[in-house]
PDB file of C-alpha atoms in Angstrom:
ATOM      1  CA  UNK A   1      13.481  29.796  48.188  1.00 72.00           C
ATOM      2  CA  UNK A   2      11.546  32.268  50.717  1.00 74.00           C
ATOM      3  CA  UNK A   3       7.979  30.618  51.196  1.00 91.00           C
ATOM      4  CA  UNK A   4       5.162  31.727  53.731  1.00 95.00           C
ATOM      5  CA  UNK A   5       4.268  29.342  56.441  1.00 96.00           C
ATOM      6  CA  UNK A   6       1.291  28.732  58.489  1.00 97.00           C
ATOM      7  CA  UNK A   7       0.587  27.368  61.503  1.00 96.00           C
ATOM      8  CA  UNK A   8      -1.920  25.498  62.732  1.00 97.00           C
ATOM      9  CA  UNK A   9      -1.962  23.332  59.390  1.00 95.00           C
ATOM     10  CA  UNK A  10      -5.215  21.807  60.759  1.00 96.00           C
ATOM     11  CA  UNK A  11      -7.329  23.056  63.522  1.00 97.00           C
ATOM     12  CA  UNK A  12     -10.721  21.395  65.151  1.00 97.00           C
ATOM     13  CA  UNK A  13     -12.249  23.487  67.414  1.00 97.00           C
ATOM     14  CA  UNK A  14     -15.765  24.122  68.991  1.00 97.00           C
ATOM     15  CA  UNK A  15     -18.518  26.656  68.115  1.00 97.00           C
ATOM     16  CA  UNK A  16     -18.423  29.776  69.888  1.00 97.00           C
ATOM     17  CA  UNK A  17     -14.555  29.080  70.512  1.00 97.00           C
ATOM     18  CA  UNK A  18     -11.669  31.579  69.453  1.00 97.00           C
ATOM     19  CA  UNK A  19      -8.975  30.295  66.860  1.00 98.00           C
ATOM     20  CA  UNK A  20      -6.134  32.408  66.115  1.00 97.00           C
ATOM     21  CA  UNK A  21      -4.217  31.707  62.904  1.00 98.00           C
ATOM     22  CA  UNK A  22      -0.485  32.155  62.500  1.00 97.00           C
ATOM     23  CA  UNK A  23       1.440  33.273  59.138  1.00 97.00           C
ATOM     24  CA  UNK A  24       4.998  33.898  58.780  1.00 97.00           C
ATOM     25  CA  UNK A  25       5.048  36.327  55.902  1.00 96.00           C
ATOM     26  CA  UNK A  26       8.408  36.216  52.932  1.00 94.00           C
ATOM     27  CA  UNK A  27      10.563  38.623  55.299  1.00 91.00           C
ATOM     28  CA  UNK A  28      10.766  41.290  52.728  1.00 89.00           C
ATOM     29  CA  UNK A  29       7.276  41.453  51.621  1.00 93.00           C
ATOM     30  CA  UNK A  30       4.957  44.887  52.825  1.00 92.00           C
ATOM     31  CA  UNK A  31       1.940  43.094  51.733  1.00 94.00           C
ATOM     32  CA  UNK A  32      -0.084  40.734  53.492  1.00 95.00           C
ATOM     33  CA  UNK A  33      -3.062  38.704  52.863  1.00 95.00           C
ATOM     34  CA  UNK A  34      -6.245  36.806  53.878  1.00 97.00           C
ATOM     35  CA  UNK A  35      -7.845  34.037  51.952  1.00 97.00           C
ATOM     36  CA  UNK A  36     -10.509  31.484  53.113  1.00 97.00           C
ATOM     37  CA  UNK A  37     -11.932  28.652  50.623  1.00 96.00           C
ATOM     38  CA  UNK A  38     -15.186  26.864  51.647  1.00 95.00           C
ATOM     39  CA  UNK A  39     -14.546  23.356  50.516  1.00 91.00           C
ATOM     40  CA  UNK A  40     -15.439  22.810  46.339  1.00 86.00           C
ATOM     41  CA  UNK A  41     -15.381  26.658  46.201  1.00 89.00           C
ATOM     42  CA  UNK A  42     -13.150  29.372  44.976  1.00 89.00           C
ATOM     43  CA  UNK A  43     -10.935  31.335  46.765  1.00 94.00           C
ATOM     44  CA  UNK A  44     -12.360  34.662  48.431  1.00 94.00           C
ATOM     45  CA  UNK A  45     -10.813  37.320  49.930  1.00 93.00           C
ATOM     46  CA  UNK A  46     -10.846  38.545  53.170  1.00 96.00           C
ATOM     47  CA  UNK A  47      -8.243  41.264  54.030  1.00 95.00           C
ATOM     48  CA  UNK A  48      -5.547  43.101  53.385  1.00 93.00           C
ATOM     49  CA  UNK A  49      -2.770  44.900  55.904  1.00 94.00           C
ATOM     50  CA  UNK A  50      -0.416  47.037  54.953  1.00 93.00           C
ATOM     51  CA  UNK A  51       1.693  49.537  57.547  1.00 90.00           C
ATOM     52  CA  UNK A  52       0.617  47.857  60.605  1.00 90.00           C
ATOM     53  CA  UNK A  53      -2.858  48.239  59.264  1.00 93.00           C
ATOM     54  CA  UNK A  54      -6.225  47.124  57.442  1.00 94.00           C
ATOM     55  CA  UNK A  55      -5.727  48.571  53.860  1.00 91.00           C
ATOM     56  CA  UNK A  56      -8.773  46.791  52.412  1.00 90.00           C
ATOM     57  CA  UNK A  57     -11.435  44.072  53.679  1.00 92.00           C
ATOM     58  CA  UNK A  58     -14.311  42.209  52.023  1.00 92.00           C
ATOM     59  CA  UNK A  59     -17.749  41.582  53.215  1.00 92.00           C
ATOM     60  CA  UNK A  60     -16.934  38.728  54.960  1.00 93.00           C
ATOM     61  CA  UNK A  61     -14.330  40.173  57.700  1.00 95.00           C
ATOM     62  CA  UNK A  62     -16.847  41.527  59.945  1.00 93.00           C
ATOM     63  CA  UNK A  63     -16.696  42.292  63.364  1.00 94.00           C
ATOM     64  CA  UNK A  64     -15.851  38.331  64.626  1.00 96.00           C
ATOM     65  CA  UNK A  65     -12.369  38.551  62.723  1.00 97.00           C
ATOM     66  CA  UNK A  66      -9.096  40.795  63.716  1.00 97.00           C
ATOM     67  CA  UNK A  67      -5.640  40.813  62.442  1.00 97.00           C
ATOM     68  CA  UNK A  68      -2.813  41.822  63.882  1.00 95.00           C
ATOM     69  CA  UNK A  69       1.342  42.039  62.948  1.00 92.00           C
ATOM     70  CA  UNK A  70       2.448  41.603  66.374  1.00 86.00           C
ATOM     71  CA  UNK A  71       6.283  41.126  66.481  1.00 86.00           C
ATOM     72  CA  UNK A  72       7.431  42.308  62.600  1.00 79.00           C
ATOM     73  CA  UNK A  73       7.337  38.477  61.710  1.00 87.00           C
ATOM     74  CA  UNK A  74       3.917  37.173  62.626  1.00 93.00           C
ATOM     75  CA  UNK A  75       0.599  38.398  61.082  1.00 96.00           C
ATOM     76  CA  UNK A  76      -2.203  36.538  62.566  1.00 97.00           C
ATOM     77  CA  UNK A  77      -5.684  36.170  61.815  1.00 98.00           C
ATOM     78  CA  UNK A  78      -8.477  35.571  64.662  1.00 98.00           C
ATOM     79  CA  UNK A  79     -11.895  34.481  64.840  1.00 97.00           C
ATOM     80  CA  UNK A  80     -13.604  35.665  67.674  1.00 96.00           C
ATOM     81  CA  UNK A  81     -16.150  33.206  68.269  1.00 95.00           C
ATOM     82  CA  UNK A  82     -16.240  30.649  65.644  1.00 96.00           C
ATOM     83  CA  UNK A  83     -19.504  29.639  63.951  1.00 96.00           C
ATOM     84  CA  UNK A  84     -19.928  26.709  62.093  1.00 97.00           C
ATOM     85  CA  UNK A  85     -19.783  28.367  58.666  1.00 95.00           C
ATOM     86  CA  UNK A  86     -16.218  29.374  59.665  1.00 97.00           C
ATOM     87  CA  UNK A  87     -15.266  25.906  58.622  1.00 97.00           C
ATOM     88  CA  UNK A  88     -12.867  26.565  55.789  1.00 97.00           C
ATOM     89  CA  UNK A  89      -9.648  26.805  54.378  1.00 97.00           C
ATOM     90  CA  UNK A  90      -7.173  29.706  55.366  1.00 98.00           C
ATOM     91  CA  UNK A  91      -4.531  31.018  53.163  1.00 97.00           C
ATOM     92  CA  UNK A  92      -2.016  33.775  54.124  1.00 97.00           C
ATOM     93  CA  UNK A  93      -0.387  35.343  51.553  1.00 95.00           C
ATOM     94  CA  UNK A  94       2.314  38.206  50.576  1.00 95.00           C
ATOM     95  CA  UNK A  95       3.312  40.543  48.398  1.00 93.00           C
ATOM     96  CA  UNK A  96       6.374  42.498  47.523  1.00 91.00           C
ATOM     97  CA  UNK A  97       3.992  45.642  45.837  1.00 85.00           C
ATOM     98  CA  UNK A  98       0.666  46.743  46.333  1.00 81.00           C
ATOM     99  CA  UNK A  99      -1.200  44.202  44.033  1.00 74.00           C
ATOM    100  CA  UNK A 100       2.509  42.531  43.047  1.00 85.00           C
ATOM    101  CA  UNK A 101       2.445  38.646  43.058  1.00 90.00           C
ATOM    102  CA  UNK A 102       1.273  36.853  45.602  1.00 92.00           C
ATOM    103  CA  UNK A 103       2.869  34.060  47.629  1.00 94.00           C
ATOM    104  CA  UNK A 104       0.511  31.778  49.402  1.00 95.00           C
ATOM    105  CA  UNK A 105       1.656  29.715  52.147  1.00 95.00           C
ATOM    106  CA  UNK A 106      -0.046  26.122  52.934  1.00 94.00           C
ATOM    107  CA  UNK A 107      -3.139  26.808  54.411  1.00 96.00           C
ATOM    108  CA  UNK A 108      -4.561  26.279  57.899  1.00 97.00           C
ATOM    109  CA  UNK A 109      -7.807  23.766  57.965  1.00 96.00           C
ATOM    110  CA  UNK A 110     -10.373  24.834  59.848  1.00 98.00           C
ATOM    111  CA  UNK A 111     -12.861  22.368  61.054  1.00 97.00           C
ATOM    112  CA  UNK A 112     -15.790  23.889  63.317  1.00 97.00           C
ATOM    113  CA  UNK A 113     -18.116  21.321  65.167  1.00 96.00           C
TER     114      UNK A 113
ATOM    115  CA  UNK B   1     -17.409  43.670  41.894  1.00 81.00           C
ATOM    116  CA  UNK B   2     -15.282  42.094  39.136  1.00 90.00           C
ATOM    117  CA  UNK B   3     -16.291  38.508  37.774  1.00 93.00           C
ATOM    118  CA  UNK B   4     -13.963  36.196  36.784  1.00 96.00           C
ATOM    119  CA  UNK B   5     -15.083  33.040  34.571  1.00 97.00           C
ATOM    120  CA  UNK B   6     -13.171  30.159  33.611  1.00 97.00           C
ATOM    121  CA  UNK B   7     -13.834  27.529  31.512  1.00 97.00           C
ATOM    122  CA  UNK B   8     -14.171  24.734  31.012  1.00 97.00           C
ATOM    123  CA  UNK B   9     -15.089  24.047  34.503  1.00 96.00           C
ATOM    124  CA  UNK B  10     -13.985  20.106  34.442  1.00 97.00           C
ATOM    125  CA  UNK B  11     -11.925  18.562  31.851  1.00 97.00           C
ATOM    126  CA  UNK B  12     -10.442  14.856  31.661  1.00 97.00           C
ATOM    127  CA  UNK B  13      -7.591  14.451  29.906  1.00 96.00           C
ATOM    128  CA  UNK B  14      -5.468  11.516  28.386  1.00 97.00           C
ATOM    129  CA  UNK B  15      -1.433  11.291  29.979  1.00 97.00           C
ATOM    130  CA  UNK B  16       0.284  13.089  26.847  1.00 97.00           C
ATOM    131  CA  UNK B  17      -2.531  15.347  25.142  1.00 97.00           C
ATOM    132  CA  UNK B  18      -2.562  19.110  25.304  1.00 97.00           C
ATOM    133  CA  UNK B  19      -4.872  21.614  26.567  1.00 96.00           C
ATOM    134  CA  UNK B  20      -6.227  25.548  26.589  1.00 98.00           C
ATOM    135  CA  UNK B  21      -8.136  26.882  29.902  1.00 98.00           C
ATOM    136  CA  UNK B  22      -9.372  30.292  29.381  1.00 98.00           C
ATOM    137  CA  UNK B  23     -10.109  33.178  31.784  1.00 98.00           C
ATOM    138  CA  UNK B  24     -12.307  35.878  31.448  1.00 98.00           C
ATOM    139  CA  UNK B  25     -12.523  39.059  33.459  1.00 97.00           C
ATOM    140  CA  UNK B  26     -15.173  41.597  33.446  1.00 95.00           C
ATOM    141  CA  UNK B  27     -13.140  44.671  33.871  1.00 93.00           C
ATOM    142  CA  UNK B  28      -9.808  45.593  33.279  1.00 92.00           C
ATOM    143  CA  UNK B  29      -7.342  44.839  35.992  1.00 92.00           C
ATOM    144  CA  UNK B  30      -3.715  45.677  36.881  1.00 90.00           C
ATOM    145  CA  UNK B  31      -2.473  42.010  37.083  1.00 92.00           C
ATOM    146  CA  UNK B  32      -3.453  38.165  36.657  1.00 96.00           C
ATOM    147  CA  UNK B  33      -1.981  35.404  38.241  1.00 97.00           C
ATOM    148  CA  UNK B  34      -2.592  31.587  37.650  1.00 98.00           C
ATOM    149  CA  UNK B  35      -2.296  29.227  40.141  1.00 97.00           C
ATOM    150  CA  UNK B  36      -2.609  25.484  40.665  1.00 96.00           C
ATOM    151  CA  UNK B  37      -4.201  23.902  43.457  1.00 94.00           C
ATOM    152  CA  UNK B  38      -2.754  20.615  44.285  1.00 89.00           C
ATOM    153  CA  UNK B  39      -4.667  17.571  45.514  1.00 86.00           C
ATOM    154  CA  UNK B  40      -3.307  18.524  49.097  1.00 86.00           C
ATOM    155  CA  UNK B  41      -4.823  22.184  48.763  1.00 89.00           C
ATOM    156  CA  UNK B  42      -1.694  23.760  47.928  1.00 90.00           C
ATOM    157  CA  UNK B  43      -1.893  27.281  45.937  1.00 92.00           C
ATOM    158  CA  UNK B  44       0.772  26.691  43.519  1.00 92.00           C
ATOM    159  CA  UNK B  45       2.163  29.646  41.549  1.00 93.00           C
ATOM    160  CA  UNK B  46       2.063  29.261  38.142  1.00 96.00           C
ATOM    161  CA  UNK B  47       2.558  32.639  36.212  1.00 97.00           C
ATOM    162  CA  UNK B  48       2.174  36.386  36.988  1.00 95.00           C
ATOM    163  CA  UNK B  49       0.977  37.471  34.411  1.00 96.00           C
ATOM    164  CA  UNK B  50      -0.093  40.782  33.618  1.00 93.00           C
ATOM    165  CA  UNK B  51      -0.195  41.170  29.676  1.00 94.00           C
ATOM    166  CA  UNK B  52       2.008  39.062  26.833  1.00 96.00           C
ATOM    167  CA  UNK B  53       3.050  35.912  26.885  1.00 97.00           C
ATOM    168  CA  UNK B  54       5.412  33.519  29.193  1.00 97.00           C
ATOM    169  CA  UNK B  55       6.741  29.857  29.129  1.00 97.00           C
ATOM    170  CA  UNK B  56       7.748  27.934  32.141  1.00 96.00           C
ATOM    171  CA  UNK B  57       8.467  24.128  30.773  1.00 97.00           C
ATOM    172  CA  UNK B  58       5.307  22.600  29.437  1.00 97.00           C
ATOM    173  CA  UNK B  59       3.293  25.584  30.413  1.00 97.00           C
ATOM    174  CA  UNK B  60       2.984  28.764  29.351  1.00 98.00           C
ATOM    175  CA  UNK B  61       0.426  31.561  29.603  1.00 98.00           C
ATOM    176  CA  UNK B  62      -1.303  34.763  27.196  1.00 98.00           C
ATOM    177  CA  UNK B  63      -3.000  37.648  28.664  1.00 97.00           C
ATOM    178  CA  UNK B  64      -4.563  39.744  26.684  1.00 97.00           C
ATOM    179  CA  UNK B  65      -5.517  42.821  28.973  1.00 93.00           C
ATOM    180  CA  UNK B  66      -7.258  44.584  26.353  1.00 94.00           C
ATOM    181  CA  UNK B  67      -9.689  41.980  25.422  1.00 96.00           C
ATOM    182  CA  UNK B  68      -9.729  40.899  28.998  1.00 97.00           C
ATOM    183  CA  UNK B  69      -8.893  37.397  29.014  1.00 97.00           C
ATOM    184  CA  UNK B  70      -5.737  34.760  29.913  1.00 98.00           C
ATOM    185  CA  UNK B  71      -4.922  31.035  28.276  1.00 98.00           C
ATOM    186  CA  UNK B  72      -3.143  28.711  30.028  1.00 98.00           C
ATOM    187  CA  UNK B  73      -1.593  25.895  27.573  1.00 98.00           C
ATOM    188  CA  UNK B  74      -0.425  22.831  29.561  1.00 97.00           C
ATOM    189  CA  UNK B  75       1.329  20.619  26.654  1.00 97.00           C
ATOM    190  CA  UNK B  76       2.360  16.814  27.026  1.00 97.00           C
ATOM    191  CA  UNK B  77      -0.079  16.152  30.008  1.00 97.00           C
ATOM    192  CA  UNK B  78       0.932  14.429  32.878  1.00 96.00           C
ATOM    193  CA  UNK B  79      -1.245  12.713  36.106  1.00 95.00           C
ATOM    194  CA  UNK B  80       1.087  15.320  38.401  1.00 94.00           C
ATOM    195  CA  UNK B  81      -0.842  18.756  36.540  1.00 95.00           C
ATOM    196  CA  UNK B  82      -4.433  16.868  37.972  1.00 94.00           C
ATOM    197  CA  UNK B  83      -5.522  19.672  40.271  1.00 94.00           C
ATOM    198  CA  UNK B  84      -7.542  22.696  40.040  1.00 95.00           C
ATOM    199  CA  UNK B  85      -6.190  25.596  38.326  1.00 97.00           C
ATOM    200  CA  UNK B  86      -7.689  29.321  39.654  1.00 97.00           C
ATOM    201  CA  UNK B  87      -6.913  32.555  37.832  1.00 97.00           C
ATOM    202  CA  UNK B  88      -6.881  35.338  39.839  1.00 96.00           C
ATOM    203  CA  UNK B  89      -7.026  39.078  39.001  1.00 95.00           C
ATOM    204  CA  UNK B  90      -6.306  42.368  40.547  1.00 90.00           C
ATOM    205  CA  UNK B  91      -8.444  45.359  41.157  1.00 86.00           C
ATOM    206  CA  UNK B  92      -8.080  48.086  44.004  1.00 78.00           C
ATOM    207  CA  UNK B  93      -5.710  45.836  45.748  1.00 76.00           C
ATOM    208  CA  UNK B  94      -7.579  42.679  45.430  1.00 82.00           C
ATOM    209  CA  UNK B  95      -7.363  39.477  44.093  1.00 88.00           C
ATOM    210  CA  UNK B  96     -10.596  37.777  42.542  1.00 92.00           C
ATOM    211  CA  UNK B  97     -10.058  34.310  41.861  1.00 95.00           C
ATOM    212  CA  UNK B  98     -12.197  32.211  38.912  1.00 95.00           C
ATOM    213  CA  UNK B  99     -14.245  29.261  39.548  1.00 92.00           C
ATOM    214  CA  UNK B 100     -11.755  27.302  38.603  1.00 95.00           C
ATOM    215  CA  UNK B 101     -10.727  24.343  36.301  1.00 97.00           C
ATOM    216  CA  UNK B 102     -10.806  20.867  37.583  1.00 96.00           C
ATOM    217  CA  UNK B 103      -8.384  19.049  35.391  1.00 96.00           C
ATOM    218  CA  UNK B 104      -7.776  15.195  36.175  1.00 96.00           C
ATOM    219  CA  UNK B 105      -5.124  13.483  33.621  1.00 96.00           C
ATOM    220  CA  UNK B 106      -5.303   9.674  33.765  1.00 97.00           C
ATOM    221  CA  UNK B 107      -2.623   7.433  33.063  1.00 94.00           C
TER     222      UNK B 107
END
């Protein structure tokens, strides 16, 4: 079955460092997705990218975070200069339609010390 | 911005009893999804959901999109469906999850 994978699955990394975050999107999906979740909270939304670019963002994707579809496979998600309330989970997800159901890969930790 | 409750927020059940989470949603939406996070952190997906009703196994899942709100019905427990369980709506091209449900199922 197609799934969504994400790479680092855990990354440590200092304050004020850059992190990029890798997501291999289901290869026939348009869609593609953002999610962070602070640890004990809910998921929250970050961005959306559709035609090689932002379709939607929340308030929290502010100037410190880009993404990018690089190659046609890869949609990545970096933090500029990581603060220590960066320290989260990050999901990548897909979609077939505009709002269709989402797949979510694994998640990339993020610990920032 | 759309709110999204669940309830109840924690719930402890026995290996073999049944059980009803509810979702409600403060505005209409185009679709619902319910997922299952796994001990590991894994978003598991559960249903898609939109309106009516579907079964997968022990679970199956109601939206009403009128009244705005979703049941999940996880029959014949098991210490495997411990996990949180998020539902997760759509609105101008965004998901909003819940709160979530912690459910633990002991043995």
């Amino acid at each position: 079955e197609p799934e969504v994978t994400q790479t680092p699955s855990h990354q440590v990394t200092q304050m004020g460092q850059e992190v990029i975050l890798r997501c291999v999107p289901i290869s026939n999906h348009l869609y593609f997705y953002w999610y962070r979740q602070i640890l004990g909270q809910k998921v929250e939304f970050l961005v959306s990218f559709y035609n090689n670019e932002i379709s939607e963002k929340s308030e929290i994707f502010d100037d410190q975070f880009s993404v990018e579809r690089p190659d046609g496979s890869n949609f990545t998600l970096k933090i500029r200069s990581t603060k220590l309330e960066d320290s989260a989970m990050y999901f990548c997800a897909s979609s077939w339609l505009a709002a269709g159901e989402l797949f979510f890969g694994e998640g990339s930790r993020l610990t920032v010390l | 911005g759309i709110q999204v409750e669940q309830s109840p927020p924690d719930l402890i059940l026995q290996e073999g009893a049944n059980s009803t989470l509810r979702c409600n949603f403060s505005d209409s939406v185009n679709n619902l999804q319910w997922f299952h996070q796994n001990p590991w952190g894994q978003l598991i997906n559960l249903f898609y959901i939109p309106s009516g009703t579907k079964q997968n196994g022990r679970l199956s899942a109601t939206t009403v999109a009128t009244e705005r709100y979703s049941l999940l019905y996880i029959s014949s427990s098991q210490t495997t469906d411990s996990g949180v369980y998020f539902c997760a709506v759509e609105t101008g091209n965004q998901f909003y999850f819940g709160t979530g449900t912690s459910l633990t199922v002991i043995p």
